[in-house]
Tab-separated table of C-alpha atoms in Angstrom:
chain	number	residue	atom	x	y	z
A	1	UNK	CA	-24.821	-15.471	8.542
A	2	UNK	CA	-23.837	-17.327	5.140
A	3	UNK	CA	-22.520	-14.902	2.733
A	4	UNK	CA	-23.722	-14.763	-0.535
A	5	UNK	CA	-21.784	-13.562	-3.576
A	6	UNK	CA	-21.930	-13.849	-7.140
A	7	UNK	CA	-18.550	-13.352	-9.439
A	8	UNK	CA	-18.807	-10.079	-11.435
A	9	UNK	CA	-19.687	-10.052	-15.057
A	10	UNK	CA	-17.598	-11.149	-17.588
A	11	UNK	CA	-16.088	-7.900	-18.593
A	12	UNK	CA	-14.685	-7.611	-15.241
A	13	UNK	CA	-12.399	-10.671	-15.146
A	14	UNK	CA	-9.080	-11.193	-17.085
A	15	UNK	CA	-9.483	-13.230	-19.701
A	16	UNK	CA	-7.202	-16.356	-20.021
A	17	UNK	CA	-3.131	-16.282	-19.893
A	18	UNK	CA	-2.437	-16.277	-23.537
A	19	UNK	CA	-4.888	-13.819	-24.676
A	20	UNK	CA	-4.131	-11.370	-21.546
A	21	UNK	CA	-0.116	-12.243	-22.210
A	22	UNK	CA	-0.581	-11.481	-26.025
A	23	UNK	CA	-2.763	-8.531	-25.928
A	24	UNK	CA	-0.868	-5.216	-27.336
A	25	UNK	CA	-2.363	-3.416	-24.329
A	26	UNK	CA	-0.958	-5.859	-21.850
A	27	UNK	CA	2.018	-5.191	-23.568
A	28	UNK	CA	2.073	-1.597	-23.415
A	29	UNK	CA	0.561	-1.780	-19.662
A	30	UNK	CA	3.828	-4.009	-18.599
A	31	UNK	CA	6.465	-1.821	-20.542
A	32	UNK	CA	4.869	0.559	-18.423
A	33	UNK	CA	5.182	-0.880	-15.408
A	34	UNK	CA	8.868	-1.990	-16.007
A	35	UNK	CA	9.777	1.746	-16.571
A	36	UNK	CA	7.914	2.408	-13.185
A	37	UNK	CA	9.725	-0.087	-11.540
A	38	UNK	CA	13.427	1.079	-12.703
A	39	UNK	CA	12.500	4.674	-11.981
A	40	UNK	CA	11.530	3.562	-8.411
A	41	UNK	CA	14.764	1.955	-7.947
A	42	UNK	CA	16.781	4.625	-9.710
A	43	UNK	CA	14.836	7.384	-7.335
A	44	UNK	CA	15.581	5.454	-4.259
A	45	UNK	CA	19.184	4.403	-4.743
A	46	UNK	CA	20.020	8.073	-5.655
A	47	UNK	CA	18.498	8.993	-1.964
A	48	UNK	CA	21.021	6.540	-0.347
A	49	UNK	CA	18.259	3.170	-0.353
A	50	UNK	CA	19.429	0.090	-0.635
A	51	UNK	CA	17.329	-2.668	-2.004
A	52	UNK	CA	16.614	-5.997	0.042
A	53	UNK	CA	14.835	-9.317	-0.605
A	54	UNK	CA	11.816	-9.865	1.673
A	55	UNK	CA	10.318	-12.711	3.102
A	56	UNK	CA	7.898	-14.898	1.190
A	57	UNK	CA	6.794	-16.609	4.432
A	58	UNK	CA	7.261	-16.247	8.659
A	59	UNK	CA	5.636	-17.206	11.908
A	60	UNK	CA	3.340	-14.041	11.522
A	61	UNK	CA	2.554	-11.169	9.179
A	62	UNK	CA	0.887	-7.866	9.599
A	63	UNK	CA	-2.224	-7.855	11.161
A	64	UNK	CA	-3.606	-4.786	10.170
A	65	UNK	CA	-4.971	-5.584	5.849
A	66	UNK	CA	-8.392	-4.694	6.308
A	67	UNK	CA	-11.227	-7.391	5.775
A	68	UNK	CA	-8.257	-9.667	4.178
A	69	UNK	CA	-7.425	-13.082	5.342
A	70	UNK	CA	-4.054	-14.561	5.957
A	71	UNK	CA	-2.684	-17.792	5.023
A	72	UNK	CA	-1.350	-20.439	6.547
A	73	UNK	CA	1.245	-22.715	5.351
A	74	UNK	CA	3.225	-25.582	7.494
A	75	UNK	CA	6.535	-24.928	7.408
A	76	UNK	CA	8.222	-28.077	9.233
A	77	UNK	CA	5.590	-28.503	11.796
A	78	UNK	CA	5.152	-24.612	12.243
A	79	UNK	CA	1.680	-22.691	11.460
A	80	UNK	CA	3.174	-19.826	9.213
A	81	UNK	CA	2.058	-17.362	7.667
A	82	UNK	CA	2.075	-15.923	3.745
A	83	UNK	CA	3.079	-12.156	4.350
A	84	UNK	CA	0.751	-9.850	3.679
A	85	UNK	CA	2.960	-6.571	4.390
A	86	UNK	CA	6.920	-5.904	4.656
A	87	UNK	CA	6.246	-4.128	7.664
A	88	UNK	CA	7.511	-5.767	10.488
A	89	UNK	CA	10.734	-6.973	8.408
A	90	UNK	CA	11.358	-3.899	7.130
A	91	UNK	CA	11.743	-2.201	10.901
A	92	UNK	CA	14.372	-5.147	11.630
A	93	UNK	CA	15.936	-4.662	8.451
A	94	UNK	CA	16.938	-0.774	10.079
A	95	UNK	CA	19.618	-2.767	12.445
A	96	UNK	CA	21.650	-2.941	9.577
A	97	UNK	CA	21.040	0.145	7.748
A	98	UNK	CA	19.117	2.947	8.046
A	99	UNK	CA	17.477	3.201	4.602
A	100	UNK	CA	15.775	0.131	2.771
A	101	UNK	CA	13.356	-0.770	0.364
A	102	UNK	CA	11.947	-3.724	-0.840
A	103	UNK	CA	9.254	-4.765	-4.016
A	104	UNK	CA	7.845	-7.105	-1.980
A	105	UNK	CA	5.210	-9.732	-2.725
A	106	UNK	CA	2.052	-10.023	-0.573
A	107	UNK	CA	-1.246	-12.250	-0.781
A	108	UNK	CA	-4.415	-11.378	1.075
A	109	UNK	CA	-7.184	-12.998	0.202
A	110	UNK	CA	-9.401	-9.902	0.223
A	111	UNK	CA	-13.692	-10.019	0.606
A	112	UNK	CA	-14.983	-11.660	-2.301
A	113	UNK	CA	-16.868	-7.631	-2.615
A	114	UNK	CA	-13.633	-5.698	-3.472
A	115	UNK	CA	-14.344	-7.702	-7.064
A	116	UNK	CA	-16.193	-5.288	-7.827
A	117	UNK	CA	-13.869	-2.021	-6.273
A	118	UNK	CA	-11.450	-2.652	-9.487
A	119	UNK	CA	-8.734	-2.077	-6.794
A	120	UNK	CA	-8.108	-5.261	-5.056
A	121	UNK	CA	-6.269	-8.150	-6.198
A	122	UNK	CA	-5.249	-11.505	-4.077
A	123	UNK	CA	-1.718	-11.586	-5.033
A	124	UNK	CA	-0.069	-8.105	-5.427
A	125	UNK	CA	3.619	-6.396	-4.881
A	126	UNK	CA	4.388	-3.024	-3.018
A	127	UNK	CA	7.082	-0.826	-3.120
A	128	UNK	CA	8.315	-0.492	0.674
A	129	UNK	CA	10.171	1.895	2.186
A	130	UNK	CA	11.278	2.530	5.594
A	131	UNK	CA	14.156	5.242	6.877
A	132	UNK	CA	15.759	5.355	10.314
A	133	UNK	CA	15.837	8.471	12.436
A	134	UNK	CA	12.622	10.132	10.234
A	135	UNK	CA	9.233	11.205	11.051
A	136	UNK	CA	5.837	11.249	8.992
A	137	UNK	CA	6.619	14.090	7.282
A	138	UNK	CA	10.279	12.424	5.960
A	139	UNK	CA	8.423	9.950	4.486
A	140	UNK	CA	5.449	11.886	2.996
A	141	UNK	CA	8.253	13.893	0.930
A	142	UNK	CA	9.636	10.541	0.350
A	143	UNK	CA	6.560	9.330	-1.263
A	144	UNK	CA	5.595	12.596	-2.951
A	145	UNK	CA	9.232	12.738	-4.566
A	146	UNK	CA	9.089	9.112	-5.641
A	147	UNK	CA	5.954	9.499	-7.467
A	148	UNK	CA	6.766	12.728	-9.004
A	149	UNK	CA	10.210	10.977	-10.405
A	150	UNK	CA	8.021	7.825	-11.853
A	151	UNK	CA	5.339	9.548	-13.782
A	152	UNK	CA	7.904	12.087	-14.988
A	153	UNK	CA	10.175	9.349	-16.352
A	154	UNK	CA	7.231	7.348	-18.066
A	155	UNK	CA	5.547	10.559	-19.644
A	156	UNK	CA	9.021	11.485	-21.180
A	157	UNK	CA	10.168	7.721	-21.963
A	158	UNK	CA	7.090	6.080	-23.321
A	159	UNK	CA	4.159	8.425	-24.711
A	160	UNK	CA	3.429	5.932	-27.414
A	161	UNK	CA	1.985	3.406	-24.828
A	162	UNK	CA	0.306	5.955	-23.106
A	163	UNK	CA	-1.297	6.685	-26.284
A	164	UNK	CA	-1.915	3.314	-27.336
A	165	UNK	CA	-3.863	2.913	-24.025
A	166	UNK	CA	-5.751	5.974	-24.492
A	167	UNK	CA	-4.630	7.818	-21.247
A	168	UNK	CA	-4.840	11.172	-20.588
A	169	UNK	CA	-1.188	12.362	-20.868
A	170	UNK	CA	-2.293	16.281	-19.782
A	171	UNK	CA	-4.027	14.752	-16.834
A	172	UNK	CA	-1.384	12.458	-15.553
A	173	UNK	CA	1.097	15.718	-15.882
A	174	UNK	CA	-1.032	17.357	-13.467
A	175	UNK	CA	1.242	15.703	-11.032
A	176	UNK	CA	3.952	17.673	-11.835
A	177	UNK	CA	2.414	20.996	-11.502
A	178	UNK	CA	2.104	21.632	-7.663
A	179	UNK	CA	2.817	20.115	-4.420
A	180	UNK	CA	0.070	17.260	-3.096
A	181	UNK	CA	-2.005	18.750	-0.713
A	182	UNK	CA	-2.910	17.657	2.629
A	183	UNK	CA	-6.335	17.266	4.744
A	184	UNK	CA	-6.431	15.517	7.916
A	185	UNK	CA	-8.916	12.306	8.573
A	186	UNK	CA	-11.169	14.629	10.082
A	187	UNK	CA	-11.499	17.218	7.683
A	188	UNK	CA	-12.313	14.148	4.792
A	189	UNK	CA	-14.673	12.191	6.880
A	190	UNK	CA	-16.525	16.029	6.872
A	191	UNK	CA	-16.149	16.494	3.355
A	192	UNK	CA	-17.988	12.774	2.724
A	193	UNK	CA	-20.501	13.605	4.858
A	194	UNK	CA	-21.265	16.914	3.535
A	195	UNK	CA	-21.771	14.815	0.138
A	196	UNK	CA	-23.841	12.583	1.915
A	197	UNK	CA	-21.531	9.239	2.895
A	198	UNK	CA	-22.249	8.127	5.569
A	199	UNK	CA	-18.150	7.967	6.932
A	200	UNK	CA	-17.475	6.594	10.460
A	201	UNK	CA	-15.281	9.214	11.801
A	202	UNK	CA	-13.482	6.314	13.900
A	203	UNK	CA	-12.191	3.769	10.855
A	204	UNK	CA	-10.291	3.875	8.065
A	205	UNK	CA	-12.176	5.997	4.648
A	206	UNK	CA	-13.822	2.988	3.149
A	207	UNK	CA	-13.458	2.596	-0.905
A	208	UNK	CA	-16.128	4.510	-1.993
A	209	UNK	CA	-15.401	7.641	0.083
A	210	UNK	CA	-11.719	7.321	-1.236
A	211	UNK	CA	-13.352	6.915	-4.737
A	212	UNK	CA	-15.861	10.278	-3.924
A	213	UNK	CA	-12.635	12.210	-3.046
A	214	UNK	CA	-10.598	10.837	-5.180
A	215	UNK	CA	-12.491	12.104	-8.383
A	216	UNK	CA	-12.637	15.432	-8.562
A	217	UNK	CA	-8.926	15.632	-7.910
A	218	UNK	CA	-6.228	16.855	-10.088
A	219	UNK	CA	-3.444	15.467	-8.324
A	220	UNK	CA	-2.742	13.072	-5.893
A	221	UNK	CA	-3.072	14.228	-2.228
A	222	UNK	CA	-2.650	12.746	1.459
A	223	UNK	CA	-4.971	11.861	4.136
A	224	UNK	CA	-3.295	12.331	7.728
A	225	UNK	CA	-3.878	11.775	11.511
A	226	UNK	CA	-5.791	8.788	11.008
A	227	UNK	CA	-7.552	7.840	14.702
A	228	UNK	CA	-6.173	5.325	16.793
A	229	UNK	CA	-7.615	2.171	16.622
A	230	UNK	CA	-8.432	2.370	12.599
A	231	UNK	CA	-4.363	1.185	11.858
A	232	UNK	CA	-2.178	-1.460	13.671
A	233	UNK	CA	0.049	-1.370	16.674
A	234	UNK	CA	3.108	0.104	14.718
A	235	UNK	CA	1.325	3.199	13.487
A	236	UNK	CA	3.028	5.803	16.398
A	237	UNK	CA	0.701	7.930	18.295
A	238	UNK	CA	0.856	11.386	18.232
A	239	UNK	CA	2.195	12.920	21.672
A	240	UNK	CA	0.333	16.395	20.984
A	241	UNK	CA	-3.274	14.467	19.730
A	242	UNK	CA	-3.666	11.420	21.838
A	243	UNK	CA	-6.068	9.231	20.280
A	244	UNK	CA	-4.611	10.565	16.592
A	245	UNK	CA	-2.066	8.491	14.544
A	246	UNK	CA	1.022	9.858	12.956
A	247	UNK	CA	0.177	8.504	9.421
A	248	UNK	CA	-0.875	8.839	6.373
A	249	UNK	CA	-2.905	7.467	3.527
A	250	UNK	CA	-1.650	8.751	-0.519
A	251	UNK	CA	-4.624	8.991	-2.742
A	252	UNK	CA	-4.768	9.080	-6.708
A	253	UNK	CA	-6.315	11.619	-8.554
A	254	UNK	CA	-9.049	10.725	-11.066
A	255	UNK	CA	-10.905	8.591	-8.928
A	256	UNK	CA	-7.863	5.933	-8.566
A	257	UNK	CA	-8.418	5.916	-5.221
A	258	UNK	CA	-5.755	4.717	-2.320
A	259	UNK	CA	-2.047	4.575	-3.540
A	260	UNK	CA	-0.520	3.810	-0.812
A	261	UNK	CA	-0.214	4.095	3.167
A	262	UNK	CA	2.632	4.928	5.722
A	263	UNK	CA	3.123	6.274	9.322
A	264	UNK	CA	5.748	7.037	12.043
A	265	UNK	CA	6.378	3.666	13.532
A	266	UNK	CA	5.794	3.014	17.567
A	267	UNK	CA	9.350	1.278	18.761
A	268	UNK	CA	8.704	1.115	22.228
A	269	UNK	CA	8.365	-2.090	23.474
A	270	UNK	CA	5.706	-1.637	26.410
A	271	UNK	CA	3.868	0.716	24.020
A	272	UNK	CA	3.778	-2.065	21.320
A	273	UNK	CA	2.522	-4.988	23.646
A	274	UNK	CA	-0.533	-2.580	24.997
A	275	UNK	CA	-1.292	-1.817	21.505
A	276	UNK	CA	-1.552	-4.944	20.650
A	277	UNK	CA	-3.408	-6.180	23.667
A	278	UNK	CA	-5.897	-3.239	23.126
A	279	UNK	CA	-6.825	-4.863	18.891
A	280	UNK	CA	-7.570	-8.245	20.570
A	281	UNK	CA	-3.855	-9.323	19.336
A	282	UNK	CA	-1.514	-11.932	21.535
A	283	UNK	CA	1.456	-10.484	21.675
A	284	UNK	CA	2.947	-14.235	21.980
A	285	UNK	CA	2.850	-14.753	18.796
A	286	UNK	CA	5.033	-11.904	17.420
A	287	UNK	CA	8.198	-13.045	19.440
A	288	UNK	CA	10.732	-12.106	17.541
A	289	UNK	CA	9.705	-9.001	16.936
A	290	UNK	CA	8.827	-7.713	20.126
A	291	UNK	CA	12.308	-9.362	21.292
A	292	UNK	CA	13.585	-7.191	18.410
A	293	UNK	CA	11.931	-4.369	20.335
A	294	UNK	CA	13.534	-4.945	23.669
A	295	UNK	CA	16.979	-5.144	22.171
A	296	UNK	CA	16.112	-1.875	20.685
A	297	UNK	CA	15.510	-0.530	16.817
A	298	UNK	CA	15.916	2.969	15.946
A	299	UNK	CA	12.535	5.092	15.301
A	300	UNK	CA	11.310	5.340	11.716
A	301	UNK	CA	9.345	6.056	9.313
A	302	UNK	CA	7.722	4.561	5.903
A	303	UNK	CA	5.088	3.116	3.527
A	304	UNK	CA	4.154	1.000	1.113
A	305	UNK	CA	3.181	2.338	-2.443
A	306	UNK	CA	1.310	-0.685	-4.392
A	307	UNK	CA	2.747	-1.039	-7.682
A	308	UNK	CA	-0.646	-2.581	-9.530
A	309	UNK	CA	-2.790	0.405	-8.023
A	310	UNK	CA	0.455	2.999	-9.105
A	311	UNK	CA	0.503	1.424	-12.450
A	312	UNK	CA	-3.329	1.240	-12.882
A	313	UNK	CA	-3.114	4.742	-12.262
A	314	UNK	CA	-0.035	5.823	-14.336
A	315	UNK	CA	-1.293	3.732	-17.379
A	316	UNK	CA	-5.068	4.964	-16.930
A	317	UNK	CA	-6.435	1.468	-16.796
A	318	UNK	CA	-10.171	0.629	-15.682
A	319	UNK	CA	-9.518	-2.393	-13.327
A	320	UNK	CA	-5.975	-3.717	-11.532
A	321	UNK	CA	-6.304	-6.839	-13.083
A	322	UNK	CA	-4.644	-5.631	-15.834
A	323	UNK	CA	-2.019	-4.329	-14.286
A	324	UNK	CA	-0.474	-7.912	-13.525
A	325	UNK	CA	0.736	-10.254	-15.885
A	326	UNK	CA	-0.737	-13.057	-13.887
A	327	UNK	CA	-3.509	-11.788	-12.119
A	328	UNK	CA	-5.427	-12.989	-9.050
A	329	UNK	CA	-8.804	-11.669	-8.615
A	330	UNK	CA	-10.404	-12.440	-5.275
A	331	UNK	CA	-12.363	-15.558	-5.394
A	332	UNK	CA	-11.589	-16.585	-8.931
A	333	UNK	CA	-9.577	-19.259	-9.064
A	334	UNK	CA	-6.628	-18.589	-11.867
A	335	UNK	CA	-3.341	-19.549	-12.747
């Protein structure tokens, strides 16, 4: 079946570079998102992280971005791949120490229908991190504490460019008033139903039910115990639930939608293979990592936070796009 598409209206695309570069919001929305940055790295360093430079490119990425498309580049005679998740690199990167993070780069070229989600971009960076020797829960506090710290720092540090974007400074402080709460995959895939979406219990909460339960919230909150087969091989099983994940989804308040995702990372290497084997994967092609495997990698925990979708929601903006000082919306072509 051909697909059909048609680009979204003219409100909905980033104008060109100069006026996007020299417009006082874009200003205020990057000044933002430098504070957000610095904060991330001050958070994390203070809980023993150490910052690492990923990998732009390698002979396979993570297979797991839903709906998105990899791409291939020839690197001397070799199909490689751009990476579209840390994931993989940041497990090997635990060999060396035992807590990392990375703002790492990733391009997926996403279904030309997330243009109109106000969530997806082509070309985005995530803040990464994985610790050795956790468990879900380690990096769920991880997450909720690195948040927390952000907003915190930017509502003290820069109301004026909250203001000048118009955001909601009472509502963003919401997030420092109580612990994020918790519901299971089950549980939301009930609560969409009861509103009348039409969930699959058995995949991932598609954008509009993250949207539906992502608006009447007050504060961010996690989705857990996702069901095996929604999330990739590395995504640890749970030894009390079989068939039930040990991760986790983060979602905004407001109707933001998804932050970001994490789990408890399978590092057995038999486990890994039949995982893949079962999501139609070749384990062949992930060598080096499953080699990494065998020679053993301690268990883990961690997640990626995206920093357009954190900033979109920390700055109160109405599409991603401007979030980025270059932006890439899927299937416009842009500088």
């Amino acid at each position: 079946m051909t697909e059909t598409w048609s680009p979204p209206a003219p409100a909905a695309l980033p104008p060109g570079p100069r006026a996007h570069l020299t417009s006082p919001a874009t200003r205020a929305v990057l000044v933002i998102q430098n504070r957000i940055l610095a904060a991330t790295r001050e958070f994390l360093t203070g809980r023993g992280f150490i910052e690492l430079l990923p990998p732009i490119i390698g002979p396979v990425t993570d297979p797991g971005a839903r709906g998105a498309k990899q791409v291939d580049v020839d690197y001397y005679g070799h199909r490689y791949k751009l990476m579209t998740s840390a994931i993989l690199y940041k497990q090997a990167a635990l060999t060396s120490f035992g807590k990392v993070f990375f703002i790492a780069p990733n391009v997926r070229l996403e279904p030309l229908e997330t243009t109109s989600t106000s969530r997806h971009l082509a070309e985005f960076h995530q803040i990464d991190c994985e610790l050795a020797d956790a468990g879900r829960d380690d990096a769920i506090e991880l997450a909720e504490g690195l948040v927390r710290h952000v907003v915190e720092r930017v509502l003290t540090d820069l109301p004026a460019e909250l203001h000048a974007l118009g955001r909601d400074a009472g509502a963003l402080a919401e997030v420092l008033t109580g612990s994020f709460g918790r519901r299971t995959h089950a549980r939301a895939v009930a609560e969409l139903r009861a509103l009348g979406h039409d969930q699959s219990p058995d995949a991932e909460l598609d954008w509009v039910g993250e949207a539906k339960l992502s608006e009447p919230a007050d504060r961010p909150f996690f989705v857990t115990d996702y069901p095996k087969g929604s999330r990739g091989f590395y995504d640890k099983e749970s030894k009390d639930q079989p068939g039930t994940l040990r991760n986790f989804d983060l979602i905004a308040a407001e109707g933001y939608g998804e932050l970001c995702s994490g789990s408890e990372r399978e590092q057995d290497y038999a486990t890994v293979v039949a995982r893949m084997r079962e999501t139609a994967e070749n384990p062949a092609k992930y060598a080096w990592y499953l080699q990494l495997l065998k020679d053993g990698v301690p268990p883990s925990a961690g997640f990626g936070l995206g920093l357009e979708r954190f900033t979109r929601y920390v700055a109160g903006l109405d599409s991603v796009w401007q979030a980025s000082a270059f932006p890439k919306v899927p299937g416009i072509a842009s500088p």
